[in-house]
Short mmCIF file of C-alpha atoms in Angstrom, two decimals:
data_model
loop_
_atom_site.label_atom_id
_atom_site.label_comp_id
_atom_site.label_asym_id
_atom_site.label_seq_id
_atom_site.Cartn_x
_atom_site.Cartn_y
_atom_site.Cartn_z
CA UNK A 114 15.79 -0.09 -4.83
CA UNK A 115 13.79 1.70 -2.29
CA UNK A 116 12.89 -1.12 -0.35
CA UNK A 117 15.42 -4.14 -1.22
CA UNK A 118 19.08 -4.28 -0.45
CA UNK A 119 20.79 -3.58 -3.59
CA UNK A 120 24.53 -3.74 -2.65
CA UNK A 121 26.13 -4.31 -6.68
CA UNK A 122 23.68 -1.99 -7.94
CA UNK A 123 22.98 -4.23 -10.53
CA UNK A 124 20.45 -3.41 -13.71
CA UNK A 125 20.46 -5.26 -16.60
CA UNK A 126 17.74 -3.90 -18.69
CA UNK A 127 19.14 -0.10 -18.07
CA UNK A 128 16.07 1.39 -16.11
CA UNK A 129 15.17 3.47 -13.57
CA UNK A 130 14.64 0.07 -11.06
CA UNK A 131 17.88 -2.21 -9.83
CA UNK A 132 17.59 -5.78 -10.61
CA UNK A 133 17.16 -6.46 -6.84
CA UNK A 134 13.80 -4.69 -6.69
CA UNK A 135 12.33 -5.22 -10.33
CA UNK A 136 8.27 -6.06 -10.54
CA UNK A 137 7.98 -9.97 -9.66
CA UNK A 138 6.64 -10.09 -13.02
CA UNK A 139 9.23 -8.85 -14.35
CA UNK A 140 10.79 -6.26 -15.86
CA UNK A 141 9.74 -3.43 -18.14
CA UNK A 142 6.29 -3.11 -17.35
CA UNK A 143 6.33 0.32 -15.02
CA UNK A 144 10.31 1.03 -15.65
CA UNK A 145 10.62 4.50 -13.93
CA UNK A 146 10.64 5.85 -10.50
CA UNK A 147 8.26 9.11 -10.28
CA UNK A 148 7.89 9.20 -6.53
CA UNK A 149 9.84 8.22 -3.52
CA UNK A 150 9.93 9.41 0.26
CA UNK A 151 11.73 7.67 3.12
CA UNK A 152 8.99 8.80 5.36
CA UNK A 153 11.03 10.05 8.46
CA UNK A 154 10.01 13.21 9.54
CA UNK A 155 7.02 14.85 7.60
CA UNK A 156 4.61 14.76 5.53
CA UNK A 157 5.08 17.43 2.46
CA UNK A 158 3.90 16.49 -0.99
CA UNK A 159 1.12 14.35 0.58
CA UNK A 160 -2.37 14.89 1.30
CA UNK A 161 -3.83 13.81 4.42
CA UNK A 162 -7.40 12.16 4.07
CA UNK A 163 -10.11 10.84 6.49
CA UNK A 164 -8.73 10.48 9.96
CA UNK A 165 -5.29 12.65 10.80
CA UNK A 166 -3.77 10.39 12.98
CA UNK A 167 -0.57 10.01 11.14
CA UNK A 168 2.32 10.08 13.25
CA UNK A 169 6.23 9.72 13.18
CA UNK A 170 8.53 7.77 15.82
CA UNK A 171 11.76 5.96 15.30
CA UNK A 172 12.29 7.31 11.69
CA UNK A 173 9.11 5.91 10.76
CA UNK A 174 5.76 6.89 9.52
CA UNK A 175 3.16 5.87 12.22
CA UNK A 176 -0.46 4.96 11.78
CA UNK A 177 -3.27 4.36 14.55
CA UNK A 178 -6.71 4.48 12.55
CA UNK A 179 -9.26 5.99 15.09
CA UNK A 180 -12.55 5.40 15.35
CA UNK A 181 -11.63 3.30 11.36
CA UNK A 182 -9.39 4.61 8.73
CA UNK A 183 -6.44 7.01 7.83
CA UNK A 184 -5.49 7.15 4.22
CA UNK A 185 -2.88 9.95 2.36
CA UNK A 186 -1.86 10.27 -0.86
CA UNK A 187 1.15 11.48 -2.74
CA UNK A 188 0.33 15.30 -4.44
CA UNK A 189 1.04 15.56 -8.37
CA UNK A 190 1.69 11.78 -8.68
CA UNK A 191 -1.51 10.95 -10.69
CA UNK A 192 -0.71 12.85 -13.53
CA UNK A 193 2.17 11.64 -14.34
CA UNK A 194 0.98 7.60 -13.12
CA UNK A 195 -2.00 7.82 -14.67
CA UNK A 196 -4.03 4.90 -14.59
CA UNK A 197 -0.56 2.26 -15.09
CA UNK A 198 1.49 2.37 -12.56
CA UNK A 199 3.26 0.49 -9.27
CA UNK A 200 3.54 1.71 -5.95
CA UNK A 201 5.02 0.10 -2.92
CA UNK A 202 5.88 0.15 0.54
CA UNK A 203 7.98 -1.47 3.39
CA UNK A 204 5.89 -1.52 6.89
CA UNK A 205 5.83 -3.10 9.70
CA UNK A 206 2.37 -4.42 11.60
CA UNK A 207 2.09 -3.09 14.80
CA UNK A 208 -0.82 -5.34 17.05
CA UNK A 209 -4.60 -4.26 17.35
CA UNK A 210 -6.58 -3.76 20.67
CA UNK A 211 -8.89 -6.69 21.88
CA UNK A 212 -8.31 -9.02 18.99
CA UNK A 213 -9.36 -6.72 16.60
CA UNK A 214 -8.44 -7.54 12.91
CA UNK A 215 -6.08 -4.30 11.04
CA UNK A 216 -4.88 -4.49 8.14
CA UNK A 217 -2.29 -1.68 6.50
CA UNK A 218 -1.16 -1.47 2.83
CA UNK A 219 -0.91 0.65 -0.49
CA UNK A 220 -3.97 2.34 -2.48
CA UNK A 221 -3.88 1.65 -6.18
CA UNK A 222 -7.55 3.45 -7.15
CA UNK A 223 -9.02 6.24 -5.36
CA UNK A 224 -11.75 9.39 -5.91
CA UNK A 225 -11.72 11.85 -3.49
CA UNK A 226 -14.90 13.92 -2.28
CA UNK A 227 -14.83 17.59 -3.78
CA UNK A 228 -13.13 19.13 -0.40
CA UNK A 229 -10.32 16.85 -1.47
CA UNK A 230 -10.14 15.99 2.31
CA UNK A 231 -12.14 12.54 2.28
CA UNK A 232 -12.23 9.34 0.27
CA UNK A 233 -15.17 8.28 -1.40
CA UNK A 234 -14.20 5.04 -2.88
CA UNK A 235 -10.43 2.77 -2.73
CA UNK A 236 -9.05 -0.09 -3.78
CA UNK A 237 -6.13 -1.18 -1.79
CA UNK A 238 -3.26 -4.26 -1.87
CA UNK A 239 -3.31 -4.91 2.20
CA UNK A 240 -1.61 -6.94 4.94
CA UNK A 241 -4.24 -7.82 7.49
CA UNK A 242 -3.74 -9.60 10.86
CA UNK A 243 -6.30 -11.26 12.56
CA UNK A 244 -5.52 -11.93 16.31
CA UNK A 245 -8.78 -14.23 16.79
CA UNK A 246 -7.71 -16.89 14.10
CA UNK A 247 -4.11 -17.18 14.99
CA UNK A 248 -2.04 -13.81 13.41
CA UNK A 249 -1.44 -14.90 10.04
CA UNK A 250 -0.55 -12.50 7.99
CA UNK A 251 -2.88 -12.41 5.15
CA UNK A 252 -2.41 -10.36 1.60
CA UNK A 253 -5.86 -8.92 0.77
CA UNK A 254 -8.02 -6.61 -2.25
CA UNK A 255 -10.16 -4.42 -0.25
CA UNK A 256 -11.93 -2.27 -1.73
CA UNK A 257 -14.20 0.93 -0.13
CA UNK A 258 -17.51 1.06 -2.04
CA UNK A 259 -19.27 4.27 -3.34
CA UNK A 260 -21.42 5.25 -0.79
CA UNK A 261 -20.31 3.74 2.09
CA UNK A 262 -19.88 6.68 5.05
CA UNK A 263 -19.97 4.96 7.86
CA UNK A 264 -19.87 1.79 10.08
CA UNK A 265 -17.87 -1.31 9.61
CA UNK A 266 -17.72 -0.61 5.85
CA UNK A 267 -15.46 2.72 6.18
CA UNK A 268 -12.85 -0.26 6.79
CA UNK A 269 -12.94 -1.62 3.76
CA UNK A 270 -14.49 -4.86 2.23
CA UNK A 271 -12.42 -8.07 1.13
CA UNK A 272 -12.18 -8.60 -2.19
CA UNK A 273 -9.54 -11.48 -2.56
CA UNK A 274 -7.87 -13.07 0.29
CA UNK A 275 -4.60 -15.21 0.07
CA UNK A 276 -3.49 -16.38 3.29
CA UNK A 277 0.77 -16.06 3.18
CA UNK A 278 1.84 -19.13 6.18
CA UNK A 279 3.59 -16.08 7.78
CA UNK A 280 3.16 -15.35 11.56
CA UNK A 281 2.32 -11.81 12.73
CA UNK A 282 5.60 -10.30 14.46
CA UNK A 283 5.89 -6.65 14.85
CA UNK A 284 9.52 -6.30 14.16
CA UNK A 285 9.13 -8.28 10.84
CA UNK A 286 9.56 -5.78 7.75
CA UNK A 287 7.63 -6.54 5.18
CA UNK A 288 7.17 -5.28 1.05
CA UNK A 289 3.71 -4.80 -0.24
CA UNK A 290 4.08 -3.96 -4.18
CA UNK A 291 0.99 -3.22 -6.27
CA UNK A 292 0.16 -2.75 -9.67
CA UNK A 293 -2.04 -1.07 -11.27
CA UNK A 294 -2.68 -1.65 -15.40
CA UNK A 295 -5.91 -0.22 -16.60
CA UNK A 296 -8.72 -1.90 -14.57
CA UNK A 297 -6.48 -4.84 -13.83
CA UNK A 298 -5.00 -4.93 -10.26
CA UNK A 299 -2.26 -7.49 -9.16
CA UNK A 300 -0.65 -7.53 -5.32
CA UNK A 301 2.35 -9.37 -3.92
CA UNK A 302 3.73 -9.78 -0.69
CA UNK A 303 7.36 -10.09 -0.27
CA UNK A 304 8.80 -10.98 3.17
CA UNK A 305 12.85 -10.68 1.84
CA UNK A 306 14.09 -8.97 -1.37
CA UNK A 307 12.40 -10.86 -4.06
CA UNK A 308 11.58 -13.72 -2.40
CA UNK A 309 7.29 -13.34 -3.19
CA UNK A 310 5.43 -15.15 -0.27
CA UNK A 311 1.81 -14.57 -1.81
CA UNK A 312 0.29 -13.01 -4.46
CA UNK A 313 -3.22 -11.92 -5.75
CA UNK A 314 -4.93 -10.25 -9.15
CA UNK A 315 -8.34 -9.11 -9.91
CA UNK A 316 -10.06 -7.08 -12.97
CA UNK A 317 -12.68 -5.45 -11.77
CA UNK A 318 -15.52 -3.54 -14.27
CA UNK A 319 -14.25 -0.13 -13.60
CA UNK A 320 -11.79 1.25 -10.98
CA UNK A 321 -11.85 4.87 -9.89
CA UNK A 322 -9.19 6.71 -11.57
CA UNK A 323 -7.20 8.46 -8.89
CA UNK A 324 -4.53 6.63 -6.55
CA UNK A 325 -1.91 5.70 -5.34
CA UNK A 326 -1.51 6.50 -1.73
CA UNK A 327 -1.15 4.59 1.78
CA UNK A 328 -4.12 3.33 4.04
CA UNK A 329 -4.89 1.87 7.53
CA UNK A 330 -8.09 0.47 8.50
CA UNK A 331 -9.44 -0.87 12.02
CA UNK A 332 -10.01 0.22 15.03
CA UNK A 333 -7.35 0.15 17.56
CA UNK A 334 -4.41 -1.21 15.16
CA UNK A 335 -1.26 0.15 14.43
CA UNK A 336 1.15 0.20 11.05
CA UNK A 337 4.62 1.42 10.79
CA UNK A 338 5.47 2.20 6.95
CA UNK A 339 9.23 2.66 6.26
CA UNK A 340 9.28 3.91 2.89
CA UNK A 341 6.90 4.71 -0.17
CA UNK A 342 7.61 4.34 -3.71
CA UNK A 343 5.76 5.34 -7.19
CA UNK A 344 6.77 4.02 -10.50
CA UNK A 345 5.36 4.79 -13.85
CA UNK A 346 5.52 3.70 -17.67
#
């Protein structure tokens, strides 16, 4: 259980994922761990894309999006996730500059330019704080449209929006897990263990077929991402 305490080491249906840290809907739909890194100190098997500002401090993987965006994502993984798969990640939200609104999270669809270096289109399960409307943590779809180079769209455009009734605090550690079945995306938000504080789906036409990997978006914010986890069919 990469990020849930998992002290019996408990698993009753015999796969590669403890009880403790199963799908919240349930087990046996993406039963085996292909990827995991406790992001402390670098960066190999991941590919850096858009903005380089990745960083690491306090045994943590550090992200301050400047001018907009900073996305990376895991090397090899897609083959074997294919297009059904979960990925996940423990983070903290670190506060924006002047009210602006951040949001940090995990990619579950992706195509890449040809340099490999850029994204051309996302989708991504986020956290997004909003210091303007009171710091409520909100569990969003954004998505990064085909086409879109630059401006305010390079940070992404809201898809879904679930509000979760908890307050932004930046030493609050929180579990974003995503999954991705076909063209059908579903996001949760889980502020202890398994104890699911929001959660969100959508099925869009067509997805891109690449992902997953990490993103932060906004100008001036910060993220803090603990760990990163794959699993696949």
């Amino acid at each position: 259980c990469p990020s849930v305490g998992n002290p019996d080491q408990a698993n009753g249906d015999g796969d590669d994922v403890g009880d403790a840290c199963e799908a919240p809907d349930g087990p046996g739909r993406v039963a085996h761990l292909i990827f995991f890194d406790r992001l402390r100190d670098d960066l190999m098997g991941w590919r850096i894309l858009d903005m380089a500002g990745w960083s690491f401090g306090s045994g943590e993987l550090q992200a301050a999006p400047d001018p907009a965006l900073q996305a990376l994502v895991p090397e090899g993984v897609r083959d074997r996730a294919g297009t059904r798969f979960a990925v996940e990640t423990l983070l903290r939200m670190t506060a924006g500059a002047g009210g602006v609104p951040f949001r940090a999270g995990v990619i579950v669809a992706s195509e890449m330019d040809s340099s490999r270096t850029s994204l051309v289109a996302w989708y991504a399960c986020a956290l997004e704080v909003r210091p303007l409307e009171g710091s409520e943590v909100h569990l969003v779809l954004a998505m990064l449209p085909a086409g879109c180079t630059e401006g305010p769209c390079t940070e992404g455009t809201v898809l879904r929006d679930e509000p979760t009734g908890i307050a932004h605090d930046e030493t609050a550690e929180l579990r974003i897990y995503a999954l991705r079945d076909g063209n059908s995306i579903t996001c949760w938000l889980a502020e202890s263990a398994d104890v699911v504080k929001a959660t969100l789906s959508m099925t869009p036409a067509s997805l891109p077929p690449g992902g997953p990997g990490l993103v932060a978006a906004g100008a001036g914010s910060g993220a803090a991402f603990l760990n990163a986890a794959v699993y696949g069919p």
